[in-house]
XYZ file of C-alpha atoms in Angstrom:
429
model
C 89.249 73.941 69.380
C 88.308 70.355 70.146
C 84.691 69.426 69.373
C 83.191 66.662 71.520
C 79.732 65.194 72.015
C 78.132 66.265 75.281
C 77.324 63.247 77.462
C 77.809 62.257 81.089
C 81.307 60.903 80.459
C 82.621 63.970 78.629
C 80.900 66.301 81.088
C 82.451 64.548 84.099
C 85.876 64.633 82.459
C 85.525 68.339 81.721
C 84.448 69.125 85.287
C 87.423 67.237 86.745
C 89.764 69.047 84.367
C 88.366 72.483 85.245
C 88.658 71.843 88.980
C 92.413 71.311 88.587
C 92.667 75.085 88.140
C 91.365 75.842 91.627
C 93.701 77.595 94.099
C 92.849 74.693 96.407
C 95.062 72.540 94.144
C 98.260 74.465 94.849
C 99.024 73.321 98.375
C 102.767 73.226 97.711
C 102.821 77.032 98.007
C 100.943 77.180 101.302
C 104.029 76.649 103.470
C 105.767 79.609 101.803
C 102.698 81.815 102.188
C 102.181 80.837 105.825
C 105.820 81.670 106.541
C 105.394 85.148 105.047
C 102.224 85.765 107.053
C 103.887 84.611 110.283
C 106.834 86.953 109.772
C 104.607 89.936 108.972
C 102.598 89.296 112.145
C 105.737 89.086 114.260
C 107.940 91.774 112.699
C 105.525 94.178 110.974
C 107.172 96.816 108.815
C 110.620 95.254 109.137
C 109.410 92.074 107.432
C 107.243 93.985 104.939
C 110.150 96.133 103.773
C 112.380 93.061 103.580
C 109.968 91.199 101.306
C 109.527 94.309 99.142
C 113.301 94.427 98.760
C 113.421 90.698 97.943
C 110.478 90.343 95.557
C 110.079 93.825 94.053
C 113.755 94.830 94.209
C 112.671 98.105 95.750
C 113.828 99.899 98.893
C 110.780 101.124 100.805
C 110.763 102.828 104.202
C 108.126 104.109 106.591
C 108.592 107.524 104.979
C 108.133 106.332 101.371
C 105.617 103.477 101.615
C 102.553 105.692 101.245
C 101.785 107.195 97.828
C 101.813 110.997 97.974
C 99.445 113.525 96.424
C 102.308 114.609 94.174
C 102.692 111.047 92.842
C 98.968 110.905 92.067
C 99.124 114.269 90.308
C 102.071 113.033 88.232
C 100.142 109.883 87.333
C 97.380 111.972 85.758
C 99.984 113.528 83.489
C 101.209 110.088 82.376
C 97.821 108.536 81.551
C 96.041 109.134 78.238
C 93.341 111.797 78.842
C 90.883 109.768 76.740
C 91.386 106.779 79.046
C 90.829 108.995 82.081
C 87.538 110.195 80.564
C 86.435 106.602 79.912
C 87.364 105.557 83.454
C 85.184 108.364 84.819
C 82.234 107.209 82.663
C 82.770 103.630 83.807
C 82.951 104.750 87.451
C 79.623 106.551 87.075
C 78.004 103.416 85.623
C 79.421 101.188 88.365
C 78.269 103.580 91.079
C 74.776 103.869 89.612
C 74.355 100.098 89.306
C 75.547 99.365 92.824
C 73.395 102.125 94.339
C 70.371 99.908 93.628
C 71.815 97.288 96.003
C 71.709 99.550 99.062
C 69.481 98.453 101.916
C 68.315 100.336 104.967
C 68.124 99.346 108.607
C 64.608 98.386 109.698
C 62.571 98.170 112.899
C 59.218 96.398 113.313
C 57.360 97.234 116.569
C 54.324 95.092 117.421
C 51.354 95.754 119.664
C 52.318 92.826 121.938
C 55.376 94.750 123.191
C 58.063 93.215 120.987
C 60.402 95.209 118.803
C 62.551 93.393 116.236
C 64.828 94.820 113.600
C 68.113 94.860 111.771
C 70.822 97.520 111.942
C 72.950 97.803 108.806
C 76.423 99.304 109.222
C 79.353 99.518 106.794
C 82.673 98.021 107.838
C 85.054 100.652 109.244
C 88.094 99.962 107.039
C 88.193 98.156 103.707
C 91.383 97.110 101.953
C 91.802 96.426 98.255
C 94.731 94.602 96.698
C 95.786 95.589 93.172
C 98.438 93.587 91.282
C 101.340 95.387 89.647
C 103.345 94.957 86.472
C 101.550 93.481 83.469
C 98.584 92.482 85.644
C 97.751 96.061 86.671
C 94.159 96.632 85.600
C 92.556 100.000 86.451
C 89.123 98.476 85.804
C 89.569 96.172 88.804
C 90.366 99.154 91.007
C 86.999 100.691 90.139
C 85.145 97.403 90.639
C 86.674 96.780 94.071
C 86.438 100.277 95.487
C 83.137 101.702 94.258
C 80.793 99.141 95.925
C 82.552 99.947 99.214
C 82.061 103.674 98.600
C 78.370 103.127 97.853
C 78.083 101.058 101.045
C 79.430 104.014 102.998
C 82.774 102.560 104.127
C 84.518 105.552 105.743
C 88.120 104.473 105.119
C 89.386 102.572 102.077
C 93.055 101.679 101.688
C 94.839 100.074 98.762
C 98.070 98.103 98.502
C 99.875 97.568 95.213
C 103.474 96.514 94.496
C 105.962 99.178 93.402
C 108.391 98.861 90.544
C 112.112 98.681 91.198
C 112.145 102.485 90.930
C 109.613 102.808 93.750
C 106.850 104.022 91.473
C 103.328 102.612 91.133
C 101.512 101.982 87.848
C 100.029 105.397 86.911
C 96.776 103.897 85.611
C 96.257 102.221 88.983
C 96.801 105.523 90.801
C 94.407 107.456 88.565
C 91.694 104.805 88.920
C 92.164 104.789 92.701
C 91.811 108.552 92.830
C 88.686 108.515 90.647
C 87.148 105.795 92.839
C 87.945 107.636 96.053
C 90.626 105.513 97.750
C 91.807 107.234 100.930
C 95.310 105.774 101.281
C 97.594 103.895 98.873
C 100.570 101.850 100.070
C 103.455 100.387 98.092
C 103.287 96.716 99.049
C 102.549 93.586 97.066
C 102.114 89.833 97.264
C 101.210 87.695 100.267
C 103.032 90.170 102.491
C 100.606 92.964 101.553
C 97.615 90.740 102.336
C 99.108 89.863 105.731
C 99.846 93.534 106.429
C 96.216 94.479 105.796
C 94.900 91.501 107.767
C 97.007 92.066 110.896
C 98.334 95.602 110.544
C 101.917 96.886 110.686
C 103.428 100.143 111.896
C 102.669 101.702 108.494
C 99.641 99.834 107.136
C 96.405 99.801 109.156
C 94.489 96.625 109.909
C 91.363 96.351 107.759
C 88.043 94.577 108.167
C 87.662 93.352 104.591
C 90.157 92.502 101.832
C 89.112 92.338 98.193
C 90.978 92.221 94.920
C 92.676 89.815 92.499
C 96.217 88.485 92.560
C 98.480 85.545 91.793
C 98.415 82.183 93.572
C 100.406 83.577 96.532
C 97.895 86.389 96.998
C 94.973 83.968 96.696
C 96.446 81.583 99.272
C 97.289 84.474 101.620
C 93.682 85.659 101.494
C 92.531 82.129 102.217
C 94.932 81.829 105.178
C 93.885 85.199 106.639
C 90.152 84.552 106.310
C 88.624 84.546 109.771
C 91.016 87.197 111.040
C 89.594 89.406 108.302
C 86.765 89.051 105.787
C 87.650 88.470 102.123
C 85.748 88.577 98.858
C 86.720 85.076 97.671
C 89.633 82.831 96.775
C 89.400 83.462 93.060
C 90.497 81.041 90.380
C 91.442 81.697 86.747
C 89.043 83.428 84.331
C 86.393 81.477 82.456
C 83.686 81.977 79.858
C 80.884 79.717 78.672
C 78.880 80.552 75.560
C 75.470 78.925 75.139
C 74.473 79.111 71.476
C 72.121 77.670 68.884
C 72.203 77.734 65.077
C 71.235 81.438 65.002
C 74.502 82.584 66.609
C 77.172 84.406 64.630
C 80.267 82.135 64.708
C 82.634 85.095 64.384
C 81.144 86.768 67.457
C 81.233 83.526 69.440
C 84.882 82.892 68.589
C 85.905 86.443 69.477
C 84.113 86.219 72.820
C 85.706 82.885 73.728
C 89.141 84.333 73.067
C 88.425 87.398 75.221
C 88.894 85.172 78.262
C 91.411 82.684 76.883
C 93.947 85.509 76.601
C 93.961 86.119 80.376
C 96.322 83.270 81.228
C 97.150 79.660 80.414
C 94.694 78.394 83.044
C 91.712 80.334 81.672
C 88.858 78.255 80.270
C 86.711 78.951 77.198
C 83.741 76.687 76.488
C 81.038 76.712 73.837
C 77.955 74.533 74.288
C 75.789 74.392 71.188
C 73.098 72.327 69.525
C 74.523 73.074 66.050
C 77.436 71.088 64.587
C 77.702 73.600 61.760
C 78.153 76.429 64.256
C 80.701 74.377 66.206
C 82.857 73.813 63.137
C 82.650 77.443 62.009
C 83.544 78.696 65.491
C 86.557 76.382 65.587
C 87.769 77.788 62.258
C 87.207 81.388 63.389
C 89.115 80.747 66.629
C 92.085 79.460 64.654
C 92.035 82.516 62.404
C 91.682 85.058 65.212
C 94.402 83.427 67.298
C 97.021 84.030 64.626
C 96.250 87.763 64.673
C 96.148 88.388 68.433
C 99.015 89.688 70.545
C 98.703 87.030 73.265
C 98.770 84.143 70.793
C 100.942 81.802 72.886
C 98.829 82.223 76.023
C 95.620 81.682 74.035
C 96.919 78.518 72.392
C 97.971 77.032 75.738
C 94.671 77.984 77.356
C 92.604 76.415 74.576
C 94.795 73.320 74.497
C 94.202 72.683 78.180
C 90.775 74.148 78.904
C 89.082 74.997 75.617
C 86.033 72.929 74.597
C 83.197 72.947 72.082
C 80.462 70.668 73.393
C 77.721 69.405 71.071
C 74.372 68.916 72.827
C 71.335 67.176 71.360
C 68.866 69.680 72.832
C 69.006 73.145 74.334
C 67.657 71.752 77.606
C 70.659 69.424 77.731
C 72.952 72.360 76.982
C 71.361 74.471 79.739
C 71.708 71.580 82.196
C 75.427 71.354 81.490
C 75.817 75.128 81.827
C 74.159 75.007 85.249
C 76.525 72.256 86.383
C 79.615 74.104 85.146
C 78.381 77.343 86.797
C 80.679 79.564 84.786
C 82.047 82.933 85.860
C 80.812 84.532 82.598
C 77.880 83.086 80.653
C 76.891 84.426 77.248
C 73.564 83.354 75.767
C 73.413 83.631 71.984
C 70.152 81.905 71.092
C 67.058 82.831 69.101
C 65.382 83.974 72.342
C 68.134 84.627 74.907
C 65.782 86.027 77.555
C 63.719 82.830 77.493
C 66.870 80.708 77.736
C 68.073 82.851 80.639
C 65.048 81.921 82.747
C 66.388 78.346 82.879
C 69.834 79.365 84.118
C 70.406 78.857 87.835
C 74.172 79.122 88.195
C 76.376 81.821 86.653
C 78.453 84.736 87.876
C 77.211 87.148 85.208
C 74.866 86.545 82.263
C 75.253 88.372 78.946
C 72.199 88.266 76.683
C 72.260 88.658 72.911
C 74.950 89.128 70.309
C 75.716 92.745 71.255
C 76.308 91.996 74.933
C 79.861 90.689 74.684
C 81.729 89.828 77.869
C 84.126 92.838 77.880
C 81.069 95.073 78.308
C 80.838 93.684 81.834
C 84.592 93.836 82.419
C 84.872 97.529 81.757
C 81.772 99.601 81.406
C 78.193 98.439 81.908
C 78.159 98.763 85.701
C 77.649 95.278 87.211
C 80.723 94.038 89.029
C 83.324 92.027 87.161
C 84.625 90.367 90.338
C 82.732 87.112 89.972
C 82.675 83.592 91.435
C 84.903 81.105 89.581
C 85.538 77.354 89.499
C 81.873 76.428 89.873
C 81.374 78.550 92.990
C 78.569 80.466 91.257
C 76.449 77.613 92.650
C 76.625 79.377 96.019
C 78.574 82.675 95.658
C 77.577 86.037 94.169
C 79.478 88.834 92.403
C 81.165 91.397 94.636
C 78.431 93.791 95.755
C 77.456 96.426 98.294
C 76.356 93.781 100.809
C 79.961 92.555 101.005
C 80.877 95.782 102.791
C 77.906 95.869 105.165
C 77.303 94.173 108.502
C 73.845 93.238 109.687
C 73.161 93.430 113.417
C 69.951 92.009 114.874
C 67.853 94.165 117.226
C 65.623 92.587 119.903
C 63.500 94.353 122.507
C 60.732 92.737 124.606
C 58.572 94.469 127.183
C 57.908 92.771 130.517
C 54.439 91.832 129.325
C 55.759 90.381 126.058
C 58.387 88.261 127.814
C 55.895 87.076 130.450
C 53.807 85.402 127.743
C 56.679 83.316 126.391
C 59.166 82.883 129.260
C 58.075 79.335 130.093
C 58.634 78.302 126.441
C 62.168 79.698 126.536
C 62.937 78.068 129.883
C 61.688 74.704 128.614
C 63.804 74.945 125.441
C 66.941 75.842 127.427
C 66.428 73.139 130.045
C 65.916 70.456 127.376
C 69.292 71.480 125.952
C 70.847 71.201 129.407
C 71.621 74.927 129.601
C 70.143 75.747 133.002
C 71.873 79.141 133.267
C 70.102 80.158 130.065
C 66.785 79.126 131.588
C 67.600 80.900 134.858
C 68.417 84.168 133.039
C 64.768 84.349 131.989
C 63.254 82.721 135.080
C 64.664 85.228 137.610
C 62.629 87.998 136.000
C 59.360 86.329 137.078
C 60.150 85.042 140.544
């Protein structure tokens, strides 16, 4: 991995390079995606089945698009029982963590005759997209579905592309069943996003769409936002490790590679105050890479978006980490909890040498659907709130309104909205 001194010039260059990975940079695909969405809106199932035939080489009909109970039962027989047991443990951890995020509706009555409050209601239908093929990750099924279940969403549907034989990845089906998905449909790509956003004869319209996917899926979610709520327009995976001279270089290298293997656009960055650590980590990365199954992807990822940045002080290192606002941030310092107090921007923070990033991906409980491409400056991980709506409640008695009606009328009249003012005024004529 390249080792560079951390300064304003190198930091600015790194930030510009990382931003190239954003889905916002792939406008050449938008016309294709918009065409797919338009056709799904106009032709419904006819267009959906046509795109499934074209892209997945699979003949799907209204009778075969929905996964049956028999297919789910068969999936259990095809998945390693040990993996099923681990998925159930993971699901329990995810559910327990997200249960702490639940909030209740509230009402505050006052003696002056006013009643104010907030009604919290889950969305009626939530849709989750799950990629197929090599990108089928049961862990993402659990992470997308379980916060919605905790929120109390009454109907959760899932779309996932079928293979040419019309079958769905068995691990995906088992995870969906464990998480409590109500309906599973065989549809993939931008066409599946459009189907959930606008509805077809077979797939119901949803209120919220979550889940990862390729650039076409990401752009479809972006295009459908406003007609339906989405989690985010996610970019490629990223990890930033903040370390001092006490860090174990072998652990740091292994953790950097855990994200570099995702795809060629993934980023892996180490910021450290120790040149000795930097050099050892670089050597360990080279050694590990030769042993790992996704060697070619890792090498391309590190060539394009892998950095070891040398900072003069830990405060300088923390400042750079806050500007980068990484999806995953590991802190491997002498006192990681103290360092963590200075972090303002990160999707998820992993503290100490035994809190490696895959712990969050699979098992600990916090969500692994995280803000990317610097959006941790203003976005949060997927959580229970994403599946809840807040509705304001206002009730004034005649006496309460009488004390403030002139203030309201004045405000409305100054804005030139005389009908607003009149709506209050008529009650006291």
